[in-house]
Amino acid sequence: MLFFENDYSEGAHEQVLQHLVNTTREKLLAYGADRYSEAAREKIRLACQAPNAEIFFLAGGTQSNQVVIDALLAPQDGAIAAKTGHIALHEAGAIEATGHKVLELPQENGKLQAEVVRTYLQDFYNDTSHEHMVAPGLVYISHPTEYGTLYTESELAALRKVCDDYELKLYLDGARLGYALACPESDITLPILAKYCDAFYIGGTKVGALCGEAVVFPQNAPKHFNTQVKRHGAMLAKSRVVGVQFDALFTDDLYYKLGRYAIQKARQLRAALQERNYRFFIDSPSNQIFVIMDNERLKELSKHVQYSFWEKYDEKHTVIRFATSWATEQEDLDSLIALL
Amino acid sequence: MLFFENDYSEGAHEQVLQHLVNTTREKLLAYGADRYSEAAREKIRLACQAPNAEIFFLAGGTQSNQVVIDALLAPQDGAIAAKTGHIALHEAGAIEATGHKVLELPQENGKLQAEVVRTYLQDFYNDTSHEHMVAPGLVYISHPTEYGTLYTESELAALRKVCDDYELKLYLDGARLGYALACPESDITLPILAKYCDAFYIGGTKVGALCGEAVVFPQNAPKHFNTQVKRHGAMLAKSRVVGVQFDALFTDDLYYKLGRYAIQKARQLRAALQERNYRFFIDSPSNQIFVIMDNERLKELSKHVQYSFWEKYDEKHTVIRFATSWATEQEDLDSLIALL
Amino acid sequence: MLFFENDYSEGAHEQVLQHLVNTTREKLLAYGADRYSEAAREKIRLACQAPNAEIFFLAGGTQSNQVVIDALLAPQDGAIAAKTGHIALHEAGAIEATGHKVLELPQENGKLQAEVVRTYLQDFYNDTSHEHMVAPGLVYISHPTEYGTLYTESELAALRKVCDDYELKLYLDGARLGYALACPESDITLPILAKYCDAFYIGGTKVGALCGEAVVFPQNAPKHFNTQVKRHGAMLAKSRVVGVQFDALFTDDLYYKLGRYAIQKARQLRAALQERNYRFFIDSPSNQIFVIMDNERLKELSKHVQYSFWEKYDEKHTVIRFATSWATEQEDLDSLIALL
Amino acid sequence: MLFFENDYSEGAHEQVLQHLVNTTREKLLAYGADRYSEAAREKIRLACQAPNAEIFFLAGGTQSNQVVIDALLAPQDGAIAAKTGHIALHEAGAIEATGHKVLELPQENGKLQAEVVRTYLQDFYNDTSHEHMVAPGLVYISHPTEYGTLYTESELAALRKVCDDYELKLYLDGARLGYALACPESDITLPILAKYCDAFYIGGTKVGALCGEAVVFPQNAPKHFNTQVKRHGAMLAKSRVVGVQFDALFTDDLYYKLGRYAIQKARQLRAALQERNYRFFIDSPSNQIFVIMDNERLKELSKHVQYSFWEKYDEKHTVIRFATSWATEQEDLDSLIALL
């Protein structure tokens, strides 16, 4: 069986694992104060050109979203997100569990457009009863989006401008950030994220780590953030498990290399699909490819390949997703292409 | 510097790491459905003699406490705990963050006595205004306790009886369970825990794993427990990171071996302290040793050894804690003993 | 200035006030156990033909929604509501404050259609990742809706059927229920509500009371509901303040009389508007009338009448709302009609 | 049956009711913006000598505590209270329902002593693991306390000093404030409360109103407080119901007169008890009297008088509470005294 269902079906990259192995008997400080976490932070600050950034290592993506959004918002405020955003749909109400409403806005190719947000905010504050409504306190976006699409710097700048105009925070979910950074279609880099966002996280789980995300506050973290992390059950005693992994990921550009590798594989697959005249559901330049498949053909393919069902397209067609990752084997890719 | 400050300052045991290394390129199902997690569950069921137990792998202890207690309680109910219990004191309000009051009762040597709980419950239901108070819905204990002390089976049975009489759940925090199971002072085994508790967790983080705890519901888990885990941000995409580790820990009795090793080291240290007429703050048979130290002597010792400050004893004395673990080196222990 | 802005701008009806005055020195039990609350409950049970109904008196509508929905839902579940529903838009996130997501569905004339809910539920359970999503646990509707429209019995029955098929609760917000019951356009009566709903509230605040709503559980209330009320800060020490008022409202059909009076006034106003060829934004048979006004004309009207701004219709027109109530004076209505 | 069980068993004082009657057909703004609420605010500002005070009218005491404490605290902080404090014991976990821990400290005669709080705070910040604990963010006291005892200005000033030293808020629950202000034993006045507290509420429910409390922020209210009130379900559409009552209570010193009346009755009762050599459980100068009664005598008394059971004193004695109020009739008091 060929596996193209998602980008979190393998463990960690060998260099990451090796670093865990090498350091395992070292006696290190707990709760994120160990020297590998410190080293990883310093490397990330450098990569972000954000010398004052405060960086925290958490175990997973939903957790990072929950803890950061709760820390950035006033208790009565809500988080704006695309209707298709991960926090809106696929986190089992983790944001609402902390008392905040997710304010869902329409998206375009999975992206939240600055003008859509601005119009929403204008309407909100023009509504004389807005004191009885949930005030937006933050804009949540992800890069790449749920549809594998990418923001450009100018789109990000426009979102920042709206946030500034209405005193909102801007937070970016980078679960697959490594794959976005490797795409020439987007001019967004880590320093650009650090320039525009109040917070973002660099995803490890889907980009070479066993687990873990690096939450970055480019300017400064919310007050008592560690206590808030702990309060949400998200503080790892052996926080080193994530710190050591990020230390490896940000050594010798490994994080970028893994990203580029996955994108290269995705390009090969996309080219093969195009050659064979498959229709794409959406033009997604990163490591997720959404294809409209004939149901008969799909039935056949299912015998050999695991993919993600996305949605029914029409009576005769289905949208499916192929994902490549840092761990996609060329051999498997060749086999998949041969089957198409 | 000798390190006896805690039992979570190293990474993972080599066999645990090796299993992570060996399986890293295997394509496995996400969210806990992978075959190593399944294997680990089966081994734990066997060890617990609980063939129907439902088992979940979470990243950390506070998180496990938060998710399980919230799932076991009705929204308006509270959790009874010793005043010195971890959820009462050292989890930054993680239980209250889910809306539940921790009902703090007096402890004896860190333990909650069944009779204390019973009297509390009698008084509660005799109070005609109890409808305006937080009803107790669960008893939380830990084994070993915060003071390294241990419950006996009869104490556990007595707590179970009170819980049955008042329709409460019984939940046991086993952050250091491996060290308790290795102590002959307690007759509590995994099957006994499975018999008496509605839920408990087998701690990995402090007993040989990089991270992770195995939450065990001997009978059946609360409805939709996975959704509740996700809602608390506690669902790991690569849940294998914990599953694989527990598969290693429950292979060839590794979990027990690590426990016994630490207890052996603790016994050596305790014997050395006794020989030298040190006074113990509490009689704790497990891997934590609480000693009343002369401040002058302590000052000297601080130059060579890291320990935990526990509390001021009097003007001239301080209570400190030494902890051994699966990773304590005999050489370090000898050096420490030589310094005493 | 003529006042047609809303239906909560006066105090209480004289008969309601008189009952408060007459009983004020009587020493009564606190927290809802007084004999007037009991009498009101009995009258409401009779009116609902629900002899076993459990009834609670709370101070306001948002509070009732918050407490009841939180009590009916499992912690991880969400409440389905029309996108325009009060809990979705105008309660400042009171439902999310208790940890529950409001699952917003499209509406038709302010109403939630059973088929829309059914399709949503089918799609939800067909989605293989629904375990990672907020499961719907309850359907929230209001009668009349935010747009003054009304459900029919068959629509209500269809919603009940969907709820039964998917094990959801059905809850109806009756903030303006008195005005709905007085409309011949709907065949819904209190016994019909009691037959189909798991819970609903009979609105007092907008129908003749100073404050207060009667929450009705036709079969039985959630366990320990009083404690849940208290926990949400919603328990009135002198619960009599609401109980006595409902006792008056359900004596000699006062509640119905007040409803019919407001509807009569609304009919006069609607007829006058029709005669003068005003366009209606929506066909709302109850006490709220939504008119599309020419901006110039509106400017003039504003000098003499207070109304609700609803929304911009186009560059030259605005949607406004006139509301009548139990307290609308015929003289004021005549003056308003003269101005149209 | 004579009724001395509590101070909330009657409705409202006649002048309060009359004001409700007189204003009932007036068309007033909703949500607290009406002119009677404004007038009441102005009178309270004058009484407090706090010209910039922001004042809000809520329906009840638990609700006021919940909304205000949640608004004053950072999400991760806790509220210090006496172990016997109302929020610690008798509000069904309303504070925990908003995610905050109640940090319970020992009390003396129901009062929280500044030195106890200071020692607690010193120990907290000396504990190197305090980042993993709930940080105290607010001190909650009530005046009178649950035991009817009173703070002095110097005690209040000392608490303020501790709060300042540790950047905590000071909040005072004045459910029975009218009865405290009428006691010469305490030198605390409204201006003194306004001077020392960040927030307090003036209780109406127990001092002459049907329902309602006036929440006072002497300097300024938390940002978007109205939205927070709404979010907790505590916003009354017809907020006038409380505003009008406070307008009456603060006209012609009615609030003080009612307080003095109840205290006068309490003094008569206390004198009678002393004369007859009854033992007092605590020396409480306000409207609650705690007496140690012989069980036999109590049995006899129970046939004629309703009182509050407080606690068992010993095998042969019971502590009971008599409460007087603004509504205590002299005739009833004489009858009670005759029975003693």
Short mmCIF file of C-alpha atoms in Angstrom, two decimals, chain C residues 31-314:
data_model
loop_
_atom_site.label_atom_id
_atom_site.label_comp_id
_atom_site.label_asym_id
_atom_site.label_seq_id
_atom_site.Cartn_x
_atom_site.Cartn_y
_atom_site.Cartn_z
CA TYR C 31 -34.68 30.35 46.38
CA GLY C 32 -37.95 29.53 44.64
CA ALA C 33 -39.65 27.45 47.30
CA ASP C 34 -42.25 30.10 48.18
CA ARG C 35 -45.96 29.46 47.76
CA TYR C 36 -46.48 32.00 44.97
CA SER C 37 -43.78 30.39 42.88
CA GLU C 38 -45.44 27.06 43.58
CA ALA C 39 -48.80 28.45 42.55
CA ALA C 40 -47.33 29.91 39.37
CA ARG C 41 -45.72 26.57 38.56
CA GLU C 42 -49.02 24.80 38.99
CA LYS C 43 -50.79 27.27 36.71
CA ILE C 44 -48.10 26.91 34.07
CA ARG C 45 -48.25 23.12 34.27
CA LEU C 46 -51.97 23.36 33.70
CA ALA C 47 -51.55 25.76 30.79
CA CYS C 48 -48.95 23.43 29.27
CA GLN C 49 -50.98 20.29 30.03
CA ALA C 50 -47.73 19.00 31.45
CA PRO C 51 -48.49 17.81 34.97
CA ASN C 52 -44.93 16.67 35.62
CA ALA C 53 -43.17 19.70 34.23
CA GLU C 54 -40.36 21.12 36.35
CA ILE C 55 -40.33 24.90 36.26
CA PHE C 56 -37.68 27.40 37.36
CA PHE C 57 -37.83 31.18 37.52
CA LEU C 58 -34.77 33.08 36.29
CA ALA C 59 -34.18 36.78 35.92
CA GLY C 60 -33.49 37.17 32.19
CA GLY C 61 -33.38 35.63 28.76
CA THR C 62 -29.67 35.39 28.03
CA GLN C 63 -29.24 33.91 31.47
CA SER C 64 -31.94 31.35 30.84
CA ASN C 65 -30.38 30.39 27.53
CA GLN C 66 -26.94 30.09 29.10
CA VAL C 67 -27.98 28.04 32.10
CA VAL C 68 -30.37 25.72 30.28
CA ILE C 69 -28.14 25.04 27.27
CA ASP C 70 -25.14 24.38 29.51
CA ALA C 71 -27.25 22.00 31.59
CA LEU C 72 -28.65 20.12 28.59
CA LEU C 73 -25.36 19.68 26.74
CA ALA C 74 -22.45 17.37 27.43
CA PRO C 75 -19.38 19.60 28.00
CA GLN C 76 -17.91 18.85 24.59
CA ASP C 77 -21.10 19.34 22.59
CA GLY C 78 -22.36 22.36 20.70
CA ALA C 79 -25.70 24.05 20.12
CA ILE C 80 -27.13 24.35 16.62
CA ALA C 81 -28.73 27.73 15.99
CA ALA C 82 -29.71 29.89 13.07
CA LYS C 83 -26.90 32.25 12.08
CA THR C 84 -29.26 35.04 13.10
CA GLY C 85 -30.26 33.40 16.37
CA HIS C 86 -29.98 35.39 19.57
CA ILE C 87 -27.40 33.06 21.11
CA ALA C 88 -25.33 33.24 17.92
CA LEU C 89 -25.21 36.99 17.67
CA HIS C 90 -26.55 39.05 20.53
CA GLU C 91 -25.60 37.39 23.78
CA ALA C 92 -21.96 38.45 23.90
CA GLY C 93 -20.72 34.88 23.74
CA ALA C 94 -22.65 33.68 26.79
CA ILE C 95 -22.83 30.15 25.36
CA GLU C 96 -19.12 30.06 24.51
CA ALA C 97 -18.42 31.40 28.01
CA THR C 98 -19.67 28.03 29.26
CA GLY C 99 -17.40 26.20 26.82
CA HIS C 100 -19.89 25.33 24.08
CA LYS C 101 -19.64 26.22 20.42
CA VAL C 102 -22.69 27.67 18.71
CA LEU C 103 -22.98 25.79 15.42
CA GLU C 104 -24.47 28.36 13.07
CA LEU C 105 -26.72 27.17 10.26
CA PRO C 106 -28.43 29.14 7.49
CA GLN C 107 -31.95 30.31 8.25
CA GLU C 108 -35.02 31.09 6.22
CA ASN C 109 -37.02 34.07 7.42
CA GLY C 110 -35.24 33.67 10.72
CA LYS C 111 -36.32 30.07 11.02
CA LEU C 112 -34.24 26.93 11.17
CA GLN C 113 -35.62 24.32 8.78
CA ALA C 114 -35.61 20.69 9.81
CA GLU C 115 -34.15 19.63 6.48
CA VAL C 116 -31.23 22.02 6.85
CA VAL C 117 -30.49 20.56 10.26
CA ARG C 118 -30.84 17.01 8.97
CA THR C 119 -28.46 17.57 6.08
CA TYR C 120 -25.97 19.16 8.44
CA LEU C 121 -26.15 16.17 10.76
CA GLN C 122 -25.84 13.67 7.92
CA ASP C 123 -22.77 15.46 6.62
CA PHE C 124 -21.34 15.68 10.11
CA TYR C 125 -21.60 11.97 10.80
CA ASN C 126 -20.45 11.10 7.30
CA ASP C 127 -17.28 13.11 7.88
CA THR C 128 -14.72 10.56 9.05
CA SER C 129 -12.98 13.20 11.13
CA HIS C 130 -16.08 14.18 13.09
CA GLU C 131 -14.49 12.90 16.27
CA HIS C 132 -12.25 15.98 15.95
CA MET C 133 -15.18 18.31 15.54
CA VAL C 134 -17.80 19.73 17.89
CA ALA C 135 -20.70 17.29 17.98
CA PRO C 136 -24.12 18.93 17.89
CA GLY C 137 -26.01 18.17 21.08
CA LEU C 138 -28.97 20.50 20.93
CA VAL C 139 -31.09 22.55 18.54
CA TYR C 140 -31.89 26.08 19.65
CA ILE C 141 -34.78 27.96 18.09
CA SER C 142 -36.82 30.96 19.14
CA HIS C 143 -40.51 31.56 18.70
CA PRO C 144 -41.12 34.17 17.47
CA THR C 145 -37.73 34.37 15.79
CA GLU C 146 -35.48 37.42 15.70
CA TYR C 147 -37.47 38.43 12.61
CA GLY C 148 -40.82 38.08 14.28
CA THR C 149 -41.65 35.01 12.22
CA LEU C 150 -43.38 31.93 13.58
CA TYR C 151 -42.96 28.20 13.43
CA THR C 152 -45.90 25.96 12.70
CA GLU C 153 -46.60 22.81 14.57
CA SER C 154 -45.52 20.71 11.62
CA GLU C 155 -42.21 22.55 11.40
CA LEU C 156 -41.69 22.00 15.09
CA ALA C 157 -42.60 18.34 14.75
CA ALA C 158 -40.10 17.96 11.92
CA LEU C 159 -37.36 19.50 14.06
CA ARG C 160 -38.28 17.15 16.90
CA LYS C 161 -38.02 14.21 14.50
CA VAL C 162 -34.49 15.21 13.45
CA CYS C 163 -33.54 15.66 17.10
CA ASP C 164 -34.87 12.21 17.93
CA ASP C 165 -33.09 10.63 14.98
CA TYR C 166 -29.76 12.07 16.10
CA GLU C 167 -30.29 12.13 19.89
CA LEU C 168 -30.29 15.90 20.18
CA LYS C 169 -32.21 18.06 22.63
CA LEU C 170 -34.69 20.64 21.37
CA TYR C 171 -34.77 23.95 23.21
CA LEU C 172 -37.00 26.92 22.44
CA ASP C 173 -36.33 30.50 23.47
CA GLY C 174 -39.65 32.14 24.19
CA ALA C 175 -38.53 35.65 25.05
CA ARG C 176 -41.59 36.96 23.15
CA LEU C 177 -43.64 33.79 23.41
CA GLY C 178 -46.76 35.65 24.56
CA TYR C 179 -46.84 37.50 21.25
CA ALA C 180 -46.43 34.30 19.24
CA LEU C 181 -49.20 32.51 21.10
CA ALA C 182 -51.56 35.35 20.23
CA CYS C 183 -50.99 35.01 16.46
CA PRO C 184 -53.46 32.84 14.56
CA GLU C 185 -50.77 32.31 11.89
CA SER C 186 -49.09 29.75 14.14
CA ASP C 187 -50.88 26.72 15.51
CA ILE C 188 -48.32 26.38 18.28
CA THR C 189 -49.71 26.39 21.82
CA LEU C 190 -48.10 25.82 25.20
CA PRO C 191 -49.15 22.13 25.24
CA ILE C 192 -47.58 21.71 21.81
CA LEU C 193 -44.34 23.24 23.05
CA ALA C 194 -44.45 20.92 26.04
CA LYS C 195 -44.99 17.99 23.71
CA TYR C 196 -42.06 18.68 21.38
CA CYS C 197 -39.41 20.53 23.40
CA ASP C 198 -37.01 19.21 25.99
CA ALA C 199 -37.03 22.69 27.45
CA PHE C 200 -38.37 26.14 26.66
CA TYR C 201 -38.88 29.36 28.50
CA ILE C 202 -41.95 31.53 28.73
CA GLY C 203 -40.75 35.09 28.50
CA GLY C 204 -41.89 37.51 31.15
CA THR C 205 -39.52 40.46 30.69
CA LYS C 206 -41.01 41.40 27.31
CA VAL C 207 -44.57 40.40 28.12
CA GLY C 208 -45.74 42.34 31.13
CA ALA C 209 -43.20 41.56 33.86
CA LEU C 210 -40.51 43.74 35.39
CA CYS C 211 -38.09 40.90 34.85
CA GLY C 212 -38.11 37.16 34.76
CA GLU C 213 -38.60 34.10 32.61
CA ALA C 214 -40.19 30.76 33.42
CA VAL C 215 -37.97 27.90 32.33
CA VAL C 216 -40.06 24.79 31.65
CA PHE C 217 -38.78 21.23 31.43
CA PRO C 218 -41.93 19.36 30.33
CA GLN C 219 -40.60 15.98 31.37
CA ASN C 220 -37.87 16.49 33.90
CA ALA C 221 -35.11 18.94 34.63
CA PRO C 222 -31.41 18.10 34.35
CA LYS C 223 -30.01 16.64 37.55
CA HIS C 224 -29.11 19.16 40.25
CA PHE C 225 -30.44 21.97 38.12
CA ASN C 226 -30.73 24.35 41.07
CA THR C 227 -27.03 23.95 41.78
CA GLN C 228 -26.28 24.66 38.14
CA VAL C 229 -28.43 27.79 38.31
CA LYS C 230 -26.53 28.92 41.39
CA ARG C 231 -23.17 28.11 39.81
CA HIS C 232 -24.02 30.43 36.95
CA GLY C 233 -24.88 33.20 39.40
CA ALA C 234 -28.50 32.98 38.32
CA MET C 235 -30.17 31.94 41.57
CA LEU C 236 -32.25 34.74 43.08
CA ALA C 237 -32.40 34.73 46.88
CA LYS C 238 -35.82 36.36 46.60
CA SER C 239 -36.89 34.20 43.70
CA ARG C 240 -40.41 35.31 44.65
CA VAL C 241 -39.79 38.46 42.64
CA VAL C 242 -40.26 36.35 39.51
CA GLY C 243 -42.61 33.76 40.96
CA VAL C 244 -45.13 36.32 42.15
CA GLN C 245 -45.09 38.02 38.75
CA PHE C 246 -45.72 34.77 36.90
CA ASP C 247 -48.47 33.95 39.35
CA ALA C 248 -50.14 37.19 38.25
CA LEU C 249 -49.41 36.62 34.56
CA PHE C 250 -51.02 33.19 34.64
CA THR C 251 -54.06 34.33 36.57
CA ASP C 252 -57.19 35.14 34.54
CA ASP C 253 -55.30 34.63 31.30
CA LEU C 254 -53.38 37.87 31.75
CA TYR C 255 -50.39 36.54 29.81
CA TYR C 256 -52.59 35.79 26.81
CA LYS C 257 -54.50 39.05 27.07
CA LEU C 258 -51.26 41.04 27.01
CA GLY C 259 -50.11 39.05 24.00
CA ARG C 260 -53.33 39.61 22.10
CA TYR C 261 -53.32 43.30 22.91
CA ALA C 262 -49.85 43.78 21.40
CA ILE C 263 -50.75 41.76 18.32
CA GLN C 264 -53.91 43.83 17.80
CA LYS C 265 -51.84 47.01 17.88
CA ALA C 266 -49.33 45.47 15.48
CA ARG C 267 -52.14 44.55 13.08
CA GLN C 268 -53.42 48.12 13.09
CA LEU C 269 -49.97 49.40 12.33
CA ARG C 270 -49.34 46.82 9.63
CA ALA C 271 -52.66 47.62 7.96
CA ALA C 272 -51.87 51.32 7.99
CA LEU C 273 -48.46 50.66 6.45
CA GLN C 274 -49.97 48.44 3.76
CA GLU C 275 -52.59 51.01 2.91
CA ARG C 276 -49.83 53.54 2.41
CA ASN C 277 -47.90 51.07 0.23
CA TYR C 278 -44.89 50.68 2.45
CA ARG C 279 -42.75 47.70 1.59
CA PHE C 280 -42.13 45.12 4.27
CA PHE C 281 -38.68 43.60 4.65
CA ILE C 282 -40.14 40.37 5.87
CA ASP C 283 -43.61 39.06 6.46
CA SER C 284 -43.66 38.92 10.25
CA PRO C 285 -47.02 38.26 11.84
CA SER C 286 -46.07 38.95 15.45
CA ASN C 287 -45.38 42.18 17.31
CA GLN C 288 -42.31 43.22 15.32
CA ILE C 289 -42.78 44.93 11.94
CA PHE C 290 -39.84 45.37 9.57
CA VAL C 291 -40.32 48.14 7.01
CA ILE C 292 -38.12 49.32 4.14
CA MET C 293 -38.10 53.07 4.44
CA ASP C 294 -36.95 55.77 2.09
CA ASN C 295 -34.03 57.51 3.80
CA GLU C 296 -35.45 60.98 3.32
CA ARG C 297 -38.77 60.02 4.78
CA LEU C 298 -36.99 58.24 7.65
CA LYS C 299 -35.07 61.39 8.50
CA GLU C 300 -38.34 63.21 8.89
CA LEU C 301 -39.91 60.41 10.91
CA SER C 302 -36.92 60.30 13.26
CA LYS C 303 -37.91 63.65 14.65
CA HIS C 304 -41.07 62.21 16.10
CA VAL C 305 -40.64 58.48 16.50
CA GLN C 306 -38.14 56.16 18.09
CA TYR C 307 -37.74 52.92 16.15
CA SER C 308 -34.98 50.31 15.75
CA PHE C 309 -32.46 50.64 12.97
CA TRP C 310 -32.23 47.13 11.49
CA GLU C 311 -29.94 47.35 8.50
CA LYS C 312 -29.11 49.34 5.39
CA TYR C 313 -31.27 48.11 2.51
CA ASP C 314 -29.62 49.99 -0.36
#
